[in-house]
mmCIF file of N, CA and C in Angstrom:
data_model
loop_
_atom_site.group_PDB
_atom_site.id
_atom_site.type_symbol
_atom_site.label_atom_id
_atom_site.label_comp_id
_atom_site.label_asym_id
_atom_site.label_seq_id
_atom_site.Cartn_x
_atom_site.Cartn_y
_atom_site.Cartn_z
ATOM 1 N N SER A 1 22.892 -12.005 -12.418
ATOM 2 C CA SER A 1 23.494 -11.022 -13.293
ATOM 3 C C SER A 1 24.890 -10.656 -12.783
ATOM 4 N N ILE A 2 25.789 -10.393 -13.696
ATOM 5 C CA ILE A 2 27.166 -10.057 -13.369
ATOM 6 C C ILE A 2 27.325 -8.539 -13.439
ATOM 7 N N ARG A 3 28.003 -7.993 -12.434
ATOM 8 C CA ARG A 3 28.237 -6.551 -12.374
ATOM 9 C C ARG A 3 29.734 -6.267 -12.335
ATOM 10 N N CYS A 4 30.100 -5.097 -12.809
ATOM 11 C CA CYS A 4 31.489 -4.641 -12.716
ATOM 12 C C CYS A 4 31.859 -4.546 -11.241
ATOM 13 N N VAL A 5 32.981 -5.122 -10.888
ATOM 14 C CA VAL A 5 33.427 -5.146 -9.499
ATOM 15 C C VAL A 5 33.743 -3.737 -8.990
ATOM 16 N N PHE A 6 33.947 -2.790 -9.882
ATOM 17 C CA PHE A 6 34.286 -1.421 -9.482
ATOM 18 C C PHE A 6 33.076 -0.492 -9.502
ATOM 19 N N CYS A 7 32.427 -0.339 -10.649
ATOM 20 C CA CYS A 7 31.339 0.646 -10.760
ATOM 21 C C CYS A 7 29.944 0.046 -10.614
ATOM 22 N N GLU A 8 29.850 -1.267 -10.543
ATOM 23 C CA GLU A 8 28.606 -2.008 -10.350
ATOM 24 C C GLU A 8 27.660 -1.957 -11.547
ATOM 25 N N THR A 9 28.159 -1.566 -12.705
ATOM 26 C CA THR A 9 27.339 -1.577 -13.913
ATOM 27 C C THR A 9 27.030 -3.013 -14.301
ATOM 28 N N LEU A 10 25.806 -3.265 -14.711
ATOM 29 C CA LEU A 10 25.404 -4.581 -15.169
ATOM 30 C C LEU A 10 26.175 -4.914 -16.441
ATOM 31 N N LEU A 11 26.850 -6.060 -16.429
ATOM 32 C CA LEU A 11 27.661 -6.463 -17.576
ATOM 33 C C LEU A 11 26.860 -7.392 -18.473
ATOM 34 N N GLU A 12 26.883 -7.089 -19.742
ATOM 35 C CA GLU A 12 26.157 -7.892 -20.711
ATOM 36 C C GLU A 12 27.132 -8.716 -21.533
ATOM 37 N N TYR A 13 26.616 -9.715 -22.203
ATOM 38 C CA TYR A 13 27.428 -10.601 -23.027
ATOM 39 C C TYR A 13 28.314 -9.779 -23.957
ATOM 40 N N GLY A 14 29.580 -10.080 -23.975
ATOM 41 C CA GLY A 14 30.525 -9.368 -24.834
ATOM 42 C C GLY A 14 31.135 -8.146 -24.186
ATOM 43 N N GLY A 15 30.592 -7.699 -23.055
ATOM 44 C CA GLY A 15 31.101 -6.506 -22.401
ATOM 45 C C GLY A 15 31.815 -6.798 -21.093
ATOM 46 N N VAL A 16 32.181 -8.048 -20.880
ATOM 47 C CA VAL A 16 32.838 -8.438 -19.640
ATOM 48 C C VAL A 16 34.342 -8.545 -19.861
ATOM 49 N N HIS A 17 35.104 -7.845 -19.055
ATOM 50 C CA HIS A 17 36.560 -7.962 -19.073
ATOM 51 C C HIS A 17 36.988 -8.756 -17.850
ATOM 52 N N ILE A 18 37.978 -9.616 -18.013
ATOM 53 C CA ILE A 18 38.600 -10.262 -16.863
ATOM 54 C C ILE A 18 39.687 -9.304 -16.385
ATOM 55 N N GLU A 19 39.470 -8.771 -15.221
ATOM 56 C CA GLU A 19 40.335 -7.758 -14.638
ATOM 57 C C GLU A 19 41.401 -8.411 -13.768
ATOM 58 N N HIS A 20 42.639 -8.025 -13.974
ATOM 59 C CA HIS A 20 43.749 -8.419 -13.100
ATOM 60 C C HIS A 20 44.040 -7.211 -12.226
ATOM 61 N N PHE A 21 43.701 -7.282 -10.941
ATOM 62 C CA PHE A 21 43.896 -6.127 -10.070
ATOM 63 C C PHE A 21 45.374 -5.734 -10.033
ATOM 64 N N ALA A 22 46.245 -6.691 -9.787
ATOM 65 C CA ALA A 22 47.682 -6.460 -9.946
ATOM 66 C C ALA A 22 47.985 -6.778 -11.403
ATOM 67 N N PRO A 23 48.438 -5.801 -12.190
ATOM 68 C CA PRO A 23 48.587 -6.013 -13.632
ATOM 69 C C PRO A 23 49.515 -7.176 -13.976
ATOM 70 N N LYS A 24 49.102 -7.928 -14.989
ATOM 71 C CA LYS A 24 49.884 -9.118 -15.371
ATOM 72 C C LYS A 24 51.260 -8.757 -15.901
ATOM 73 N N TRP A 25 51.442 -7.597 -16.503
ATOM 74 C CA TRP A 25 52.754 -7.217 -17.030
ATOM 75 C C TRP A 25 53.745 -6.917 -15.905
ATOM 76 N N LYS A 26 53.234 -6.487 -14.744
ATOM 77 C CA LYS A 26 54.104 -6.145 -13.620
ATOM 78 C C LYS A 26 54.210 -7.283 -12.604
ATOM 79 N N SER A 27 53.119 -8.050 -12.463
ATOM 80 C CA SER A 27 53.068 -9.124 -11.463
ATOM 81 C C SER A 27 52.631 -10.434 -12.115
ATOM 82 N N PRO A 28 53.456 -10.984 -13.011
ATOM 83 C CA PRO A 28 53.056 -12.212 -13.713
ATOM 84 C C PRO A 28 52.809 -13.394 -12.783
ATOM 85 N N GLU A 29 53.390 -13.355 -11.580
ATOM 86 C CA GLU A 29 53.177 -14.443 -10.630
ATOM 87 C C GLU A 29 51.732 -14.514 -10.131
ATOM 88 N N PHE A 30 50.951 -13.445 -10.359
ATOM 89 C CA PHE A 30 49.560 -13.407 -9.891
ATOM 90 C C PHE A 30 48.541 -13.514 -11.026
ATOM 91 N N VAL A 31 48.991 -13.873 -12.218
ATOM 92 C CA VAL A 31 48.084 -13.945 -13.377
ATOM 93 C C VAL A 31 46.900 -14.871 -13.107
ATOM 94 N N TYR A 32 47.134 -15.999 -12.440
ATOM 95 C CA TYR A 32 46.063 -16.970 -12.200
ATOM 96 C C TYR A 32 45.607 -17.003 -10.746
ATOM 97 N N GLU A 33 46.020 -16.022 -9.970
ATOM 98 C CA GLU A 33 45.615 -15.937 -8.564
ATOM 99 C C GLU A 33 44.138 -15.540 -8.503
ATOM 100 N N PRO A 34 43.260 -16.396 -7.926
ATOM 101 C CA PRO A 34 41.814 -16.076 -7.889
ATOM 102 C C PRO A 34 41.491 -14.725 -7.263
ATOM 103 N N LEU A 35 42.206 -14.317 -6.210
ATOM 104 C CA LEU A 35 41.929 -13.020 -5.586
ATOM 105 C C LEU A 35 42.333 -11.847 -6.470
ATOM 106 N N ASN A 36 43.109 -12.104 -7.504
ATOM 107 C CA ASN A 36 43.551 -11.050 -8.407
ATOM 108 C C ASN A 36 42.627 -10.905 -9.614
ATOM 109 N N LEU A 37 41.681 -11.831 -9.767
ATOM 110 C CA LEU A 37 40.806 -11.849 -10.940
ATOM 111 C C LEU A 37 39.390 -11.446 -10.577
ATOM 112 N N SER A 38 38.808 -10.609 -11.403
ATOM 113 C CA SER A 38 37.409 -10.226 -11.225
ATOM 114 C C SER A 38 36.839 -9.796 -12.565
ATOM 115 N N CYS A 39 35.542 -9.574 -12.584
ATOM 116 C CA CYS A 39 34.871 -9.097 -13.800
ATOM 117 C C CYS A 39 34.722 -7.583 -13.721
ATOM 118 N N SER A 40 35.031 -6.916 -14.817
ATOM 119 C CA SER A 40 34.861 -5.468 -14.849
ATOM 120 C C SER A 40 34.316 -5.053 -16.210
ATOM 121 N N CYS A 41 33.868 -3.815 -16.261
ATOM 122 C CA CYS A 41 33.392 -3.270 -17.531
ATOM 123 C C CYS A 41 34.600 -2.753 -18.316
ATOM 124 N N PRO A 42 34.456 -2.584 -19.624
ATOM 125 C CA PRO A 42 35.568 -2.074 -20.431
ATOM 126 C C PRO A 42 36.031 -0.682 -20.011
ATOM 127 N N VAL A 43 35.137 0.126 -19.468
ATOM 128 C CA VAL A 43 35.504 1.483 -19.066
ATOM 129 C C VAL A 43 36.431 1.451 -17.850
ATOM 130 N N CYS A 44 36.046 0.714 -16.812
ATOM 131 C CA CYS A 44 36.883 0.659 -15.593
ATOM 132 C C CYS A 44 38.208 -0.041 -15.847
ATOM 133 N N ASN A 45 38.229 -1.000 -16.738
ATOM 134 C CA ASN A 45 39.461 -1.730 -17.021
ATOM 135 C C ASN A 45 40.258 -1.076 -18.149
ATOM 136 N N GLY A 46 39.741 0.013 -18.689
ATOM 137 C CA GLY A 46 40.375 0.665 -19.829
ATOM 138 C C GLY A 46 41.586 1.500 -19.460
ATOM 139 N N PHE A 47 42.282 1.934 -20.466
ATOM 140 C CA PHE A 47 43.524 2.689 -20.301
ATOM 141 C C PHE A 47 43.314 4.003 -19.555
ATOM 142 N N MET A 48 42.173 4.667 -19.759
ATOM 143 C CA MET A 48 41.940 5.967 -19.138
ATOM 144 C C MET A 48 41.614 5.852 -17.650
ATOM 145 N N LYS A 49 41.277 4.678 -17.171
ATOM 146 C CA LYS A 49 40.960 4.517 -15.747
ATOM 147 C C LYS A 49 42.076 3.716 -15.101
ATOM 148 N N LYS A 50 41.864 2.428 -14.871
ATOM 149 C CA LYS A 50 42.905 1.634 -14.203
ATOM 150 C C LYS A 50 44.090 1.418 -15.122
ATOM 151 N N GLY A 51 43.826 0.992 -16.337
ATOM 152 C CA GLY A 51 44.867 0.860 -17.344
ATOM 153 C C GLY A 51 46.141 0.216 -16.850
ATOM 154 N N LYS A 52 47.258 0.914 -16.969
ATOM 155 C CA LYS A 52 48.583 0.389 -16.627
ATOM 156 C C LYS A 52 49.066 0.847 -15.246
ATOM 157 N N ARG A 53 48.169 1.235 -14.378
ATOM 158 C CA ARG A 53 48.583 1.703 -13.055
ATOM 159 C C ARG A 53 49.132 0.558 -12.211
ATOM 160 N N LEU A 54 50.134 0.882 -11.424
ATOM 161 C CA LEU A 54 50.666 -0.089 -10.476
ATOM 162 C C LEU A 54 49.769 -0.073 -9.243
ATOM 163 N N THR A 55 49.277 -1.228 -8.860
ATOM 164 C CA THR A 55 48.333 -1.294 -7.751
ATOM 165 C C THR A 55 48.958 -1.776 -6.453
ATOM 166 N N ILE A 56 50.158 -2.333 -6.533
ATOM 167 C CA ILE A 56 50.846 -2.823 -5.336
ATOM 168 C C ILE A 56 51.964 -1.845 -4.981
ATOM 169 N N GLU A 57 52.027 -1.478 -3.697
ATOM 170 C CA GLU A 57 53.100 -0.601 -3.228
ATOM 171 C C GLU A 57 54.347 -1.441 -2.971
ATOM 172 N N GLY A 58 55.456 -1.015 -3.523
ATOM 173 C CA GLY A 58 56.715 -1.717 -3.309
ATOM 174 C C GLY A 58 56.785 -3.036 -4.067
ATOM 175 N N ALA A 59 57.680 -3.888 -3.614
ATOM 176 C CA ALA A 59 57.879 -5.194 -4.261
ATOM 177 C C ALA A 59 56.728 -6.131 -3.895
ATOM 178 N N THR A 60 56.410 -7.048 -4.807
ATOM 179 C CA THR A 60 55.354 -8.029 -4.541
ATOM 180 C C THR A 60 55.867 -9.088 -3.570
ATOM 181 N N VAL A 61 54.940 -9.602 -2.785
ATOM 182 C CA VAL A 61 55.265 -10.659 -1.822
ATOM 183 C C VAL A 61 54.250 -11.793 -1.977
ATOM 184 N N MET A 62 54.631 -12.926 -1.449
ATOM 185 C CA MET A 62 53.729 -14.073 -1.430
ATOM 186 C C MET A 62 53.302 -14.305 0.005
ATOM 187 N N PRO A 63 52.102 -14.720 0.299
ATOM 188 C CA PRO A 63 50.998 -14.874 -0.629
ATOM 189 C C PRO A 63 50.407 -13.527 -1.047
ATOM 190 N N TYR A 64 49.592 -13.571 -2.074
ATOM 191 C CA TYR A 64 49.006 -12.389 -2.701
ATOM 192 C C TYR A 64 48.396 -11.421 -1.692
ATOM 193 N N GLN A 65 47.602 -11.949 -0.773
ATOM 194 C CA GLN A 65 46.869 -11.078 0.149
ATOM 195 C C GLN A 65 47.768 -10.335 1.138
ATOM 196 N N ASN A 66 49.056 -10.664 1.197
ATOM 197 C CA ASN A 66 49.980 -9.957 2.079
ATOM 198 C C ASN A 66 50.588 -8.709 1.439
ATOM 199 N N ASN A 67 50.227 -8.413 0.207
ATOM 200 C CA ASN A 67 50.718 -7.208 -0.462
ATOM 201 C C ASN A 67 49.997 -5.976 0.065
ATOM 202 N N GLN A 68 50.655 -4.838 -0.055
ATOM 203 C CA GLN A 68 50.059 -3.552 0.305
ATOM 204 C C GLN A 68 49.520 -2.921 -0.974
ATOM 205 N N PHE A 69 48.201 -2.826 -1.080
ATOM 206 C CA PHE A 69 47.569 -2.305 -2.286
ATOM 207 C C PHE A 69 47.333 -0.806 -2.164
ATOM 208 N N LYS A 70 47.599 -0.083 -3.252
ATOM 209 C CA LYS A 70 47.436 1.374 -3.278
ATOM 210 C C LYS A 70 45.973 1.788 -3.386
ATOM 211 N N TYR A 71 45.162 0.922 -3.983
ATOM 212 C CA TYR A 71 43.759 1.225 -4.247
ATOM 213 C C TYR A 71 42.875 0.211 -3.521
ATOM 214 N N VAL A 72 41.621 0.549 -3.339
ATOM 215 C CA VAL A 72 40.697 -0.340 -2.652
ATOM 216 C C VAL A 72 40.564 -1.635 -3.441
ATOM 217 N N HIS A 73 40.878 -2.734 -2.791
ATOM 218 C CA HIS A 73 40.803 -4.054 -3.426
ATOM 219 C C HIS A 73 39.378 -4.576 -3.246
ATOM 220 N N PRO A 74 38.734 -5.025 -4.332
ATOM 221 C CA PRO A 74 37.328 -5.432 -4.243
ATOM 222 C C PRO A 74 37.072 -6.638 -3.335
ATOM 223 N N TYR A 75 38.067 -7.463 -3.073
ATOM 224 C CA TYR A 75 37.883 -8.645 -2.229
ATOM 225 C C TYR A 75 38.559 -8.521 -0.869
ATOM 226 N N LEU A 76 39.665 -7.837 -0.792
ATOM 227 C CA LEU A 76 40.463 -7.831 0.427
ATOM 228 C C LEU A 76 40.199 -6.642 1.344
ATOM 229 N N ASP A 77 39.591 -5.595 0.826
ATOM 230 C CA ASP A 77 39.293 -4.412 1.640
ATOM 231 C C ASP A 77 37.801 -4.338 1.932
ATOM 232 N N ASP A 78 37.473 -3.729 3.060
ATOM 233 C CA ASP A 78 36.087 -3.433 3.385
ATOM 234 C C ASP A 78 35.776 -2.088 2.721
ATOM 235 N N VAL A 79 35.134 -2.149 1.581
ATOM 236 C CA VAL A 79 34.887 -0.951 0.767
ATOM 237 C C VAL A 79 34.138 0.106 1.571
ATOM 238 N N SER A 80 33.184 -0.314 2.402
ATOM 239 C CA SER A 80 32.379 0.658 3.158
ATOM 240 C C SER A 80 33.205 1.401 4.214
ATOM 241 N N ARG A 81 34.359 0.886 4.587
ATOM 242 C CA ARG A 81 35.250 1.585 5.525
ATOM 243 C C ARG A 81 36.193 2.523 4.776
ATOM 244 N N GLU A 82 36.518 2.183 3.539
ATOM 245 C CA GLU A 82 37.477 2.960 2.750
ATOM 246 C C GLU A 82 36.810 4.120 2.010
ATOM 247 N N ILE A 83 35.593 3.881 1.523
ATOM 248 C CA ILE A 83 34.879 4.886 0.724
ATOM 249 C C ILE A 83 33.561 5.203 1.423
ATOM 250 N N ARG A 84 33.380 6.466 1.759
ATOM 251 C CA ARG A 84 32.187 6.914 2.486
ATOM 252 C C ARG A 84 31.363 7.853 1.616
ATOM 253 N N TYR A 85 30.062 7.848 1.879
ATOM 254 C CA TYR A 85 29.127 8.681 1.118
ATOM 255 C C TYR A 85 28.399 9.641 2.046
ATOM 256 N N ARG A 86 27.920 10.733 1.465
ATOM 257 C CA ARG A 86 27.137 11.714 2.215
ATOM 258 C C ARG A 86 25.658 11.379 2.202
ATOM 259 N N ASP A 87 25.248 10.450 1.341
ATOM 260 C CA ASP A 87 23.832 10.144 1.190
ATOM 261 C C ASP A 87 23.637 8.620 1.162
ATOM 262 N N PRO A 88 22.423 8.152 1.470
ATOM 263 C CA PRO A 88 22.178 6.696 1.510
ATOM 264 C C PRO A 88 22.142 6.037 0.133
ATOM 265 N N PHE A 89 22.098 6.820 -0.923
ATOM 266 C CA PHE A 89 22.005 6.269 -2.280
ATOM 267 C C PHE A 89 23.367 6.107 -2.954
ATOM 268 N N HIS A 90 24.419 6.505 -2.246
ATOM 269 C CA HIS A 90 25.798 6.395 -2.741
ATOM 270 C C HIS A 90 26.028 7.209 -4.013
ATOM 271 N N LEU A 91 25.478 8.411 -4.009
ATOM 272 C CA LEU A 91 25.665 9.306 -5.156
ATOM 273 C C LEU A 91 26.772 10.329 -4.894
ATOM 274 N N TYR A 92 26.898 10.796 -3.646
ATOM 275 C CA TYR A 92 27.856 11.850 -3.323
ATOM 276 C C TYR A 92 28.862 11.342 -2.297
ATOM 277 N N TYR A 93 30.143 11.467 -2.619
ATOM 278 C CA TYR A 93 31.200 11.011 -1.725
ATOM 279 C C TYR A 93 31.410 11.984 -0.580
ATOM 280 N N ASP A 94 31.775 11.442 0.563
ATOM 281 C CA ASP A 94 32.184 12.238 1.713
ATOM 282 C C ASP A 94 33.698 12.070 1.824
ATOM 283 N N ARG A 95 34.413 12.826 1.019
ATOM 284 C CA ARG A 95 35.866 12.665 0.896
ATOM 285 C C ARG A 95 36.585 12.838 2.233
ATOM 286 N N GLU A 96 36.045 13.666 3.122
ATOM 287 C CA GLU A 96 36.688 13.881 4.417
ATOM 288 C C GLU A 96 36.672 12.623 5.279
ATOM 289 N N ARG A 97 35.715 11.737 5.065
ATOM 290 C CA ARG A 97 35.611 10.503 5.848
ATOM 291 C C ARG A 97 36.171 9.290 5.107
ATOM 292 N N CYS A 98 36.615 9.470 3.861
ATOM 293 C CA CYS A 98 37.219 8.374 3.095
ATOM 294 C C CYS A 98 38.668 8.199 3.536
ATOM 295 N N SER A 99 39.166 6.975 3.413
ATOM 296 C CA SER A 99 40.589 6.737 3.676
ATOM 297 C C SER A 99 41.406 7.276 2.505
ATOM 298 N N ALA A 100 42.708 7.378 2.695
ATOM 299 C CA ALA A 100 43.595 7.815 1.605
ATOM 300 C C ALA A 100 43.487 6.843 0.430
ATOM 301 N N LYS A 101 43.399 5.558 0.729
ATOM 302 C CA LYS A 101 43.247 4.542 -0.315
ATOM 303 C C LYS A 101 41.913 4.734 -1.047
ATOM 304 N N GLY A 102 40.869 5.058 -0.293
ATOM 305 C CA GLY A 102 39.560 5.305 -0.898
ATOM 306 C C GLY A 102 39.580 6.500 -1.836
ATOM 307 N N ILE A 103 40.221 7.580 -1.414
ATOM 308 C CA ILE A 103 40.312 8.783 -2.250
ATOM 309 C C ILE A 103 41.119 8.496 -3.517
ATOM 310 N N ARG A 104 42.244 7.752 -3.378
ATOM 311 C CA ARG A 104 43.023 7.386 -4.567
ATOM 312 C C ARG A 104 42.166 6.579 -5.545
ATOM 313 N N THR A 105 41.315 5.698 -5.020
ATOM 314 C CA THR A 105 40.457 4.870 -5.872
ATOM 315 C C THR A 105 39.402 5.728 -6.567
ATOM 316 N N ILE A 106 38.768 6.622 -5.834
ATOM 317 C CA ILE A 106 37.772 7.528 -6.412
ATOM 318 C C ILE A 106 38.412 8.350 -7.529
ATOM 319 N N ASP A 107 39.605 8.869 -7.276
ATOM 320 C CA ASP A 107 40.284 9.701 -8.267
ATOM 321 C C ASP A 107 40.733 8.879 -9.478
ATOM 322 N N MET A 108 41.221 7.659 -9.248
ATOM 323 C CA MET A 108 41.669 6.824 -10.366
ATOM 324 C C MET A 108 40.524 6.538 -11.337
ATOM 325 N N PHE A 109 39.353 6.217 -10.794
ATOM 326 C CA PHE A 109 38.217 5.868 -11.647
ATOM 327 C C PHE A 109 37.374 7.083 -12.043
ATOM 328 N N HIS A 110 37.754 8.272 -11.587
ATOM 329 C CA HIS A 110 36.997 9.496 -11.903
ATOM 330 C C HIS A 110 35.549 9.372 -11.439
ATOM 331 N N TRP A 111 35.356 8.779 -10.262
ATOM 332 C CA TRP A 111 34.009 8.536 -9.759
ATOM 333 C C TRP A 111 33.346 9.793 -9.203
ATOM 334 N N ASP A 112 34.103 10.856 -9.008
ATOM 335 C CA ASP A 112 33.538 12.068 -8.424
ATOM 336 C C ASP A 112 33.168 13.085 -9.497
ATOM 337 N N THR A 113 32.696 12.591 -10.630
ATOM 338 C CA THR A 113 32.270 13.460 -11.728
ATOM 339 C C THR A 113 30.758 13.335 -11.923
ATOM 340 N N ILE A 114 30.179 14.284 -12.603
ATOM 341 C CA ILE A 114 28.734 14.240 -12.860
ATOM 342 C C ILE A 114 28.374 13.015 -13.692
ATOM 343 N N HIS A 115 29.232 12.650 -14.643
ATOM 344 C CA HIS A 115 28.968 11.469 -15.471
ATOM 345 C C HIS A 115 28.925 10.201 -14.614
ATOM 346 N N ALA A 116 29.883 10.056 -13.715
ATOM 347 C CA ALA A 116 29.926 8.876 -12.841
ATOM 348 C C ALA A 116 28.738 8.881 -11.882
ATOM 349 N N ARG A 117 28.358 10.041 -11.399
ATOM 350 C CA ARG A 117 27.199 10.143 -10.496
ATOM 351 C C ARG A 117 25.929 9.715 -11.222
ATOM 352 N N LYS A 118 25.775 10.126 -12.465
ATOM 353 C CA LYS A 118 24.611 9.710 -13.254
ATOM 354 C C LYS A 118 24.614 8.198 -13.462
ATOM 355 N N LYS A 119 25.798 7.640 -13.677
ATOM 356 C CA LYS A 119 25.919 6.188 -13.855
ATOM 357 C C LYS A 119 25.526 5.458 -12.570
ATOM 358 N N ARG A 120 25.973 5.963 -11.403
ATOM 359 C CA ARG A 120 25.588 5.350 -10.128
ATOM 360 C C ARG A 120 24.088 5.437 -9.910
ATOM 361 N N PHE A 121 23.493 6.574 -10.298
ATOM 362 C CA PHE A 121 22.049 6.726 -10.159
ATOM 363 C C PHE A 121 21.323 5.730 -11.062
ATOM 364 N N SER A 122 21.785 5.581 -12.281
ATOM 365 C CA SER A 122 21.197 4.614 -13.209
ATOM 366 C C SER A 122 21.312 3.191 -12.653
ATOM 367 N N ASN A 123 22.485 2.847 -12.103
ATOM 368 C CA ASN A 123 22.676 1.524 -11.497
ATOM 369 C C ASN A 123 21.739 1.325 -10.313
ATOM 370 N N LEU A 124 21.516 2.391 -9.536
ATOM 371 C CA LEU A 124 20.590 2.334 -8.410
ATOM 372 C C LEU A 124 19.185 2.017 -8.902
ATOM 373 N N LEU A 125 18.757 2.673 -9.975
ATOM 374 C CA LEU A 125 17.426 2.404 -10.528
ATOM 375 C C LEU A 125 17.292 0.953 -10.991
ATOM 376 N N VAL A 126 18.337 0.434 -11.638
ATOM 377 C CA VAL A 126 18.306 -0.953 -12.113
ATOM 378 C C VAL A 126 18.217 -1.910 -10.933
ATOM 379 N N ARG A 127 19.033 -1.688 -9.900
ATOM 380 C CA ARG A 127 19.008 -2.573 -8.719
ATOM 381 C C ARG A 127 17.654 -2.520 -8.029
ATOM 382 N N THR A 128 17.062 -1.317 -7.910
ATOM 383 C CA THR A 128 15.757 -1.165 -7.281
ATOM 384 C C THR A 128 14.704 -1.906 -8.085
ATOM 385 N N THR A 129 14.774 -1.777 -9.407
ATOM 386 C CA THR A 129 13.820 -2.467 -10.283
ATOM 387 C C THR A 129 13.988 -3.975 -10.157
ATOM 388 N N GLU A 130 15.235 -4.454 -10.086
ATOM 389 C CA GLU A 130 15.485 -5.893 -9.934
ATOM 390 C C GLU A 130 14.865 -6.407 -8.633
ATOM 391 N N ARG A 131 15.028 -5.658 -7.531
ATOM 392 C CA ARG A 131 14.446 -6.079 -6.247
ATOM 393 C C ARG A 131 12.924 -6.109 -6.341
ATOM 394 N N SER A 132 12.338 -5.077 -6.957
ATOM 395 C CA SER A 132 10.880 -5.027 -7.104
ATOM 396 C C SER A 132 10.386 -6.187 -7.943
ATOM 397 N N ARG A 133 11.112 -6.493 -9.009
ATOM 398 C CA ARG A 133 10.729 -7.599 -9.895
ATOM 399 C C ARG A 133 10.816 -8.932 -9.148
ATOM 400 N N ARG A 134 11.905 -9.128 -8.375
ATOM 401 C CA ARG A 134 12.049 -10.369 -7.597
ATOM 402 C C ARG A 134 10.922 -10.502 -6.574
ATOM 403 N N LYS A 135 10.565 -9.394 -5.921
ATOM 404 C CA LYS A 135 9.483 -9.416 -4.937
ATOM 405 C C LYS A 135 8.164 -9.784 -5.604
ATOM 406 N N MET A 136 7.898 -9.194 -6.786
ATOM 407 C CA MET A 136 6.661 -9.481 -7.498
ATOM 408 C C MET A 136 6.606 -10.960 -7.914
ATOM 409 N N ILE A 137 7.721 -11.492 -8.408
ATOM 410 C CA ILE A 137 7.765 -12.904 -8.810
ATOM 411 C C ILE A 137 7.522 -13.803 -7.604
ATOM 412 N N ALA A 138 8.139 -13.470 -6.462
ATOM 413 C CA ALA A 138 7.920 -14.256 -5.232
ATOM 414 C C ALA A 138 6.452 -14.215 -4.829
ATOM 415 N N GLU A 139 5.826 -13.048 -4.934
ATOM 416 C CA GLU A 139 4.399 -12.932 -4.575
ATOM 417 C C GLU A 139 3.539 -13.763 -5.525
ATOM 418 N N ILE A 140 3.875 -13.755 -6.815
ATOM 419 C CA ILE A 140 3.117 -14.551 -7.786
ATOM 420 C C ILE A 140 3.264 -16.039 -7.471
ATOM 421 N N LEU A 141 4.488 -16.467 -7.173
ATOM 422 C CA LEU A 141 4.714 -17.875 -6.872
ATOM 423 C C LEU A 141 4.039 -18.306 -5.584
ATOM 424 N N ASP A 142 3.914 -17.388 -4.621
ATOM 425 C CA ASP A 142 3.268 -17.704 -3.345
ATOM 426 C C ASP A 142 1.742 -17.614 -3.412
ATOM 427 N N TYR A 143 1.221 -17.040 -4.478
ATOM 428 C CA TYR A 143 -0.228 -16.809 -4.582
ATOM 429 C C TYR A 143 -0.961 -18.145 -4.630
ATOM 430 N N LYS A 144 -1.977 -18.306 -3.790
ATOM 431 C CA LYS A 144 -2.714 -19.569 -3.682
ATOM 432 C C LYS A 144 -3.989 -19.587 -4.516
ATOM 433 N N GLY A 145 -4.430 -18.439 -5.001
ATOM 434 C CA GLY A 145 -5.609 -18.326 -5.860
ATOM 435 C C GLY A 145 -6.792 -18.849 -5.216
#
């Protein structure tokens, strides 16, 4: 299953956006750069969230990974070092332990709202159910009768 690289929502057919982390209108040299492309949901890639924000600080440089990104990059940053939680379920942020880049990312996506928290909880339930289902299928396949 494919998930949004930002909010981890399960993406269904027709709801997948190809996300350009560095926007194509500002950084056309990275339009086909694999590290710049990911799958996202329409909400995270929409105008009200990431939209037209500039994600690279200063002028762009080559190669892509040598740029200084303003927000947590899904491939180049260690997300668990940039964004910290107060609980093991990743529902409540520990903003005091987040990096400046992590806080900018949380604020850009409005992840510190009740709506976003409910979405993370829903995603947690889906992931837990998927693990339980995989375990049950493995047990059925291993059953010798």
